[in-house]
Amino acid sequence: MTPFELIPPIKDYLWGGTRLRDEYGKKSNTDILAESWELACHKDGQSVIADGEYKGKTLSYFLAEHPEASGTNCEKFEYFPVLIKLIDAKNNLSVQVHPDNEYAQRVEGEYGKTEMWYIVDCDEGAELIYGFRDRISREEFRKAIEENTLLDKVNSVPVKKGDVFFIKSGTLHAIGKGILIAEIQQNSNTTYRVYDYGRVGADGKPRQLHIDKALEVTNLSPTKPYIPAKPVQLSGRTVQILADCEYFTVSKQNIEAEAEMCADKASFNHILVLDGEGTLTAPECEIKLKKGTSVFVPAGTGRYNIIGRTDMIVTEIK
Ligand code: ZN
């Protein structure tokens, strides 16, 4: 099996911008490109294979025919474990929370959602919401939602390029306006919205809130800052592990000129290029890399090379 490029489904949610088209080469016939789902095997959005024998087929179709391409570490999961997105928040996203696996599988019939964010770019002064500032009771939380004072209780964090946030299921959160992030998450689309800045959707109505469910699943303790591992210099590249949890292992990799990588039988590698230009080469395979390119390297591919100066996010399952 050889690596292949993926084409993402695009979501035109009302808060999105156009940077994914203007700067990251994403194609869509919608005006707004809020999210591109760069590695997606979900009923609400499917990555499509861009080239090779399976050109035009979904990644889900390919993995159903070649389950070994996910890797042996994926066997412990009921279905494909991760979903990776680029998100361009021109405006604030709603304040929301995701349930854990136990709750989500019982109530929604899919995985819960633990996710991580890498700040790819942001405006000066941009902020996001990461849990509560102080401990809050369930009654105070409900009251703050009902009385529109929730924003006084949350932990607002100023961000800069390269910051990392690990959002364990149950953590209240919101991406703020002027932030472009790469999001690696469990393969789930279950979101409980608690505050939407009084906005209305395309149909002129406020978007639905899910207050009762949110009250059941939200962690009410203040959030501690998340500190990722320090970068490590390897041959030809710098590698920084951004998150390492039971669902995904994510690293930021800066290739200087040329580096050898490997996707053994244990896990696929997913590569999302954030900056620079280069080429991925493997036996009988050559893929051009530029800002926004998304590549699936099947488990068992073995050694492959990245040539050219590129910054990328690499995801695998440990
Ligand atoms: Zn979220």
Short mmCIF file of C-alpha atoms and ligand atoms in Angstrom, two decimals:
data_model
loop_
_atom_site.label_atom_id
_atom_site.label_comp_id
_atom_site.label_asym_id
_atom_site.label_seq_id
_atom_site.Cartn_x
_atom_site.Cartn_y
_atom_site.Cartn_z
CA MET A 1 0.00 0.00 0.00
CA THR A 2 1.20 3.51 -0.74
CA PRO A 3 0.40 6.88 0.88
CA PHE A 4 -2.26 9.08 -0.72
CA GLU A 5 -3.59 12.59 -0.44
CA LEU A 6 -7.03 13.28 1.04
CA ILE A 7 -9.64 15.84 -0.01
CA PRO A 8 -11.67 17.17 2.92
CA PRO A 9 -15.39 17.84 3.23
CA ILE A 10 -15.94 21.55 4.03
CA LYS A 11 -18.35 22.90 6.65
CA ASP A 12 -19.78 26.41 6.16
CA TYR A 13 -20.83 27.12 9.77
CA LEU A 14 -21.89 30.73 10.33
CA TRP A 15 -18.79 31.78 12.33
CA GLY A 16 -16.22 30.71 9.70
CA GLY A 17 -13.99 32.74 7.37
CA THR A 18 -12.32 32.24 3.99
CA ARG A 19 -8.69 31.61 4.95
CA LEU A 20 -8.93 27.87 4.31
CA ARG A 21 -9.62 28.73 0.66
CA ASP A 22 -7.35 31.79 0.38
CA GLU A 23 -4.29 30.39 2.17
CA TYR A 24 -4.67 26.62 2.52
CA GLY A 25 -5.93 25.72 -0.97
CA LYS A 26 -9.25 24.22 0.14
CA LYS A 27 -11.99 24.04 -2.48
CA SER A 28 -15.65 24.63 -1.82
CA ASN A 29 -18.63 26.20 -3.57
CA THR A 30 -19.71 27.77 -0.28
CA ASP A 31 -18.80 31.38 0.60
CA ILE A 32 -17.71 30.43 4.11
CA LEU A 33 -15.16 27.71 4.87
CA ALA A 34 -15.38 27.26 8.63
CA GLU A 35 -13.92 23.77 8.89
CA SER A 36 -12.11 21.36 6.59
CA TRP A 37 -12.24 17.77 7.86
CA GLU A 38 -8.76 16.61 6.93
CA LEU A 39 -8.98 13.06 8.23
CA ALA A 40 -12.62 12.08 8.46
CA CYS A 41 -14.45 8.77 8.54
CA HIS A 42 -17.72 10.04 10.00
CA LYS A 43 -21.32 9.98 8.78
CA ASP A 44 -21.36 13.80 8.93
CA GLY A 45 -18.28 14.15 6.70
CA GLN A 46 -15.95 11.84 4.76
CA SER A 47 -12.43 12.42 3.43
CA VAL A 48 -12.11 11.44 -0.22
CA ILE A 49 -8.97 9.91 -1.75
CA ALA A 50 -7.35 12.28 -4.27
CA ASP A 51 -5.22 9.94 -6.33
CA GLY A 52 -4.19 6.35 -7.09
CA GLU A 53 -6.23 3.19 -7.32
CA TYR A 54 -8.91 4.46 -4.91
CA LYS A 55 -9.23 7.97 -6.38
CA GLY A 56 -12.72 9.34 -5.68
CA LYS A 57 -13.54 6.77 -3.01
CA THR A 58 -13.92 7.74 0.63
CA LEU A 59 -11.25 6.88 3.17
CA SER A 60 -13.96 4.86 4.99
CA TYR A 61 -14.46 2.75 1.85
CA PHE A 62 -10.71 2.15 1.57
CA LEU A 63 -10.37 1.19 5.25
CA ALA A 64 -13.34 -1.20 5.00
CA GLU A 65 -11.47 -3.01 2.20
CA HIS A 66 -8.09 -2.71 3.95
CA PRO A 67 -8.66 -2.68 7.71
CA GLU A 68 -4.94 -3.41 8.25
CA ALA A 69 -4.15 0.08 6.84
CA SER A 70 -5.38 1.62 10.13
CA GLY A 71 -2.86 -0.49 12.03
CA THR A 72 -3.03 -3.02 14.83
CA ASN A 73 -3.29 -0.29 17.49
CA CYS A 74 -6.72 0.62 16.06
CA GLU A 75 -8.09 -2.87 16.71
CA LYS A 76 -9.05 -1.92 20.28
CA PHE A 77 -11.53 0.66 18.93
CA GLU A 78 -15.01 -0.15 17.71
CA TYR A 79 -14.55 2.14 14.68
CA PHE A 80 -11.95 4.57 13.32
CA PRO A 81 -10.77 6.57 16.36
CA VAL A 82 -9.84 10.08 15.19
CA LEU A 83 -11.11 13.09 13.30
CA ILE A 84 -8.75 15.90 12.26
CA LYS A 85 -9.86 19.37 11.21
CA LEU A 86 -8.59 22.78 10.28
CA ILE A 87 -10.85 25.42 11.79
CA ASP A 88 -10.95 29.09 10.74
CA ALA A 89 -12.81 31.06 13.40
CA LYS A 90 -13.53 34.47 11.92
CA ASN A 91 -16.03 34.92 14.73
CA ASN A 92 -16.47 33.28 18.14
CA LEU A 93 -17.61 29.67 18.24
CA SER A 94 -20.33 28.80 20.71
CA VAL A 95 -19.35 27.89 24.26
CA GLN A 96 -19.67 24.12 24.38
CA VAL A 97 -18.74 20.85 26.00
CA HIS A 98 -18.40 17.25 24.83
CA PRO A 99 -19.34 14.16 26.86
CA ASP A 100 -16.94 11.33 27.70
CA ASN A 101 -17.12 7.89 26.07
CA GLU A 102 -19.33 6.31 28.71
CA TYR A 103 -21.99 9.04 28.53
CA ALA A 104 -21.82 9.53 24.75
CA GLN A 105 -22.07 5.84 23.94
CA ARG A 106 -25.00 5.44 26.32
CA VAL A 107 -26.91 8.59 25.27
CA GLU A 108 -25.77 9.42 21.72
CA GLY A 109 -24.56 6.08 20.35
CA GLU A 110 -21.11 7.35 19.39
CA TYR A 111 -17.75 8.11 21.00
CA GLY A 112 -17.33 10.95 23.44
CA LYS A 113 -14.85 13.62 22.53
CA THR A 114 -11.48 14.47 23.94
CA GLU A 115 -9.70 16.89 21.61
CA MET A 116 -6.54 18.93 21.25
CA TRP A 117 -5.89 22.25 19.56
CA TYR A 118 -2.76 23.54 17.95
CA ILE A 119 -2.88 27.29 17.28
CA VAL A 120 -1.75 27.53 13.66
CA ASP A 121 -2.27 31.28 13.47
CA CYS A 122 -4.15 34.02 15.30
CA ASP A 123 -4.85 37.73 15.40
CA GLU A 124 -3.14 39.96 17.95
CA GLY A 125 -5.15 39.78 21.20
CA ALA A 126 -7.10 36.64 20.25
CA GLU A 127 -8.50 34.62 23.16
CA LEU A 128 -10.22 31.32 23.72
CA ILE A 129 -12.23 29.78 26.55
CA TYR A 130 -10.68 26.87 28.43
CA GLY A 131 -12.78 25.65 31.36
CA PHE A 132 -13.82 27.67 34.41
CA ARG A 133 -11.76 30.29 36.21
CA ASP A 134 -12.87 29.14 39.68
CA ARG A 135 -14.76 26.19 40.96
CA ILE A 136 -18.48 26.54 40.28
CA SER A 137 -21.51 24.59 41.50
CA ARG A 138 -23.96 22.99 39.12
CA GLU A 139 -26.64 25.47 40.25
CA GLU A 140 -24.33 28.46 39.65
CA PHE A 141 -23.49 27.07 36.21
CA ARG A 142 -27.18 26.77 35.29
CA LYS A 143 -27.92 30.24 36.66
CA ALA A 144 -25.02 31.78 34.72
CA ILE A 145 -26.36 30.25 31.48
CA GLU A 146 -29.91 31.42 32.18
CA GLU A 147 -28.88 34.93 33.24
CA ASN A 148 -26.35 35.39 30.42
CA THR A 149 -23.40 35.83 32.80
CA LEU A 150 -21.47 32.71 31.81
CA LEU A 151 -18.65 34.70 30.19
CA ASP A 152 -17.81 36.16 33.65
CA LYS A 153 -17.14 32.66 35.03
CA VAL A 154 -15.03 31.10 32.29
CA ASN A 155 -11.25 30.94 31.97
CA SER A 156 -10.37 33.21 29.01
CA VAL A 157 -6.85 32.57 27.74
CA PRO A 158 -4.89 34.85 25.37
CA VAL A 159 -3.21 32.78 22.65
CA LYS A 160 -0.27 32.94 20.29
CA LYS A 161 0.87 30.89 17.34
CA GLY A 162 2.17 27.47 18.40
CA ASP A 163 0.17 27.20 21.65
CA VAL A 164 -1.37 23.83 22.45
CA PHE A 165 -4.53 23.00 24.41
CA PHE A 166 -5.66 19.56 25.51
CA ILE A 167 -9.42 19.55 26.01
CA LYS A 168 -10.40 16.47 27.92
CA SER A 169 -14.07 15.50 27.50
CA GLY A 170 -16.16 17.43 30.03
CA THR A 171 -14.07 20.63 29.71
CA LEU A 172 -16.11 23.71 28.80
CA HIS A 173 -14.47 25.46 25.82
CA ALA A 174 -14.82 27.84 22.91
CA ILE A 175 -12.53 28.92 20.11
CA GLY A 176 -12.40 32.71 19.96
CA LYS A 177 -12.54 34.93 16.88
CA GLY A 178 -9.37 35.43 14.87
CA ILE A 179 -7.93 31.97 15.57
CA LEU A 180 -7.02 29.30 13.03
CA ILE A 181 -6.44 25.92 14.63
CA ALA A 182 -5.66 22.33 13.81
CA GLU A 183 -7.93 20.13 15.89
CA ILE A 184 -7.27 16.47 16.54
CA GLN A 185 -10.16 14.77 18.27
CA GLN A 186 -11.97 11.53 18.89
CA ASN A 187 -14.15 10.58 15.94
CA SER A 188 -17.36 12.10 17.24
CA ASN A 189 -19.65 14.97 16.36
CA THR A 190 -21.52 15.23 19.66
CA THR A 191 -21.47 18.80 20.99
CA TYR A 192 -23.55 20.33 23.79
CA ARG A 193 -23.84 24.08 23.25
CA VAL A 194 -24.51 26.29 26.28
CA TYR A 195 -24.02 29.82 24.98
CA ASP A 196 -24.12 31.14 21.42
CA TYR A 197 -23.68 34.93 21.84
CA GLY A 198 -27.38 35.39 21.02
CA ARG A 199 -26.78 34.60 17.35
CA VAL A 200 -29.25 33.21 14.84
CA GLY A 201 -28.53 30.55 12.23
CA ALA A 202 -29.11 30.70 8.46
CA ASP A 203 -32.82 30.04 9.11
CA GLY A 204 -33.08 33.17 11.28
CA LYS A 205 -33.57 31.16 14.48
CA PRO A 206 -31.18 30.82 17.42
CA ARG A 207 -29.17 27.60 17.25
CA GLN A 208 -30.26 24.92 19.66
CA LEU A 209 -28.72 24.83 23.14
CA HIS A 210 -28.29 21.59 25.09
CA ILE A 211 -28.22 22.86 28.65
CA ASP A 212 -29.46 19.82 30.58
CA LYS A 213 -27.01 17.45 28.93
CA ALA A 214 -24.18 19.96 29.33
CA LEU A 215 -24.94 20.27 33.06
CA GLU A 216 -24.62 16.49 33.36
CA VAL A 217 -21.23 16.17 31.68
CA THR A 218 -19.30 19.38 32.46
CA ASN A 219 -16.31 19.29 34.82
CA LEU A 220 -16.89 22.14 37.30
CA SER A 221 -13.32 22.41 38.61
CA PRO A 222 -11.00 25.15 37.31
CA THR A 223 -8.78 24.08 34.41
CA LYS A 224 -5.02 23.78 34.84
CA PRO A 225 -2.76 25.08 32.04
CA TYR A 226 -1.64 22.37 29.62
CA ILE A 227 2.08 22.06 29.00
CA PRO A 228 3.20 19.90 26.05
CA ALA A 229 6.57 18.10 25.91
CA LYS A 230 9.71 20.01 24.89
CA PRO A 231 10.85 19.75 21.24
CA VAL A 232 13.49 17.10 20.52
CA GLN A 233 16.10 17.36 17.75
CA LEU A 234 16.31 14.21 15.59
CA SER A 235 18.16 13.63 12.33
CA GLY A 236 16.90 16.23 9.86
CA ARG A 237 13.90 17.27 11.93
CA THR A 238 12.63 18.69 15.20
CA VAL A 239 9.83 16.72 16.84
CA GLN A 240 7.56 17.98 19.59
CA ILE A 241 4.93 15.64 21.05
CA LEU A 242 1.86 17.86 21.46
CA ALA A 243 -0.47 15.25 22.94
CA ASP A 244 -0.17 11.60 23.81
CA CYS A 245 -3.36 9.96 25.06
CA GLU A 246 -5.21 6.68 24.64
CA TYR A 247 -7.01 8.00 21.54
CA PHE A 248 -4.21 9.72 19.59
CA THR A 249 -0.55 10.71 19.63
CA VAL A 250 0.13 14.02 17.90
CA SER A 251 3.47 15.63 17.12
CA LYS A 252 4.60 18.83 15.46
CA GLN A 253 7.44 18.01 13.09
CA ASN A 254 9.66 20.59 11.45
CA ILE A 255 11.63 19.06 8.60
CA GLU A 256 14.79 21.02 7.78
CA ALA A 257 15.71 19.53 4.37
CA GLU A 258 15.12 15.81 4.41
CA ALA A 259 13.93 13.30 7.00
CA GLU A 260 13.12 9.63 7.08
CA MET A 261 9.80 8.67 8.64
CA CYS A 262 8.16 5.29 9.22
CA ALA A 263 4.62 3.93 9.39
CA ASP A 264 4.93 0.38 10.74
CA LYS A 265 2.10 -2.15 11.11
CA ALA A 266 0.98 -0.66 14.44
CA SER A 267 -0.49 2.60 13.10
CA PHE A 268 -1.16 4.76 10.09
CA ASN A 269 0.49 8.18 10.01
CA HIS A 270 -1.59 11.21 9.10
CA ILE A 271 0.31 14.25 7.89
CA LEU A 272 -1.15 17.73 7.80
CA VAL A 273 1.19 20.33 6.32
CA LEU A 274 0.99 23.73 8.02
CA ASP A 275 3.80 25.54 6.26
CA GLY A 276 6.62 25.18 3.73
CA GLU A 277 6.86 23.00 0.64
CA GLY A 278 8.22 19.59 -0.06
CA THR A 279 7.68 16.11 -1.40
CA LEU A 280 6.70 12.88 0.30
CA THR A 281 8.32 9.89 -1.34
CA ALA A 282 7.76 6.17 -0.77
CA PRO A 283 8.23 3.22 -3.17
CA GLU A 284 6.12 3.99 -6.29
CA CYS A 285 4.79 7.15 -4.70
CA GLU A 286 5.53 10.85 -4.80
CA ILE A 287 3.20 13.44 -3.28
CA LYS A 288 3.74 17.21 -3.43
CA LEU A 289 3.36 18.87 -0.05
CA LYS A 290 2.29 22.43 0.53
CA LYS A 291 0.38 24.40 3.13
CA GLY A 292 -2.86 22.50 3.79
CA THR A 293 -1.91 19.15 2.20
CA SER A 294 -3.35 16.15 4.04
CA VAL A 295 -1.78 12.72 3.49
CA PHE A 296 -2.77 9.29 4.78
CA VAL A 297 0.18 6.94 5.13
CA PRO A 298 -1.23 3.40 5.59
CA ALA A 299 0.09 1.28 8.44
CA GLY A 300 2.72 -1.10 7.07
CA THR A 301 4.01 1.38 4.48
CA GLY A 302 7.37 1.23 6.26
CA ARG A 303 9.95 3.89 5.58
CA TYR A 304 9.10 7.02 3.63
CA ASN A 305 10.82 10.34 3.19
CA ILE A 306 9.93 13.98 3.43
CA ILE A 307 12.11 16.21 1.28
CA GLY A 308 12.00 19.99 1.56
CA ARG A 309 11.51 22.42 4.44
CA THR A 310 8.06 21.72 5.85
CA ASP A 311 6.22 22.12 9.14
CA MET A 312 3.60 19.50 9.76
CA ILE A 313 1.34 17.86 12.30
CA VAL A 314 1.68 14.07 12.42
CA THR A 315 -1.00 11.93 14.07
CA GLU A 316 -0.80 8.24 14.90
CA ILE A 317 -2.42 5.79 17.30
CA LYS A 318 -0.24 4.33 20.06
ZN ZN B 1 -15.02 21.12 20.90
#
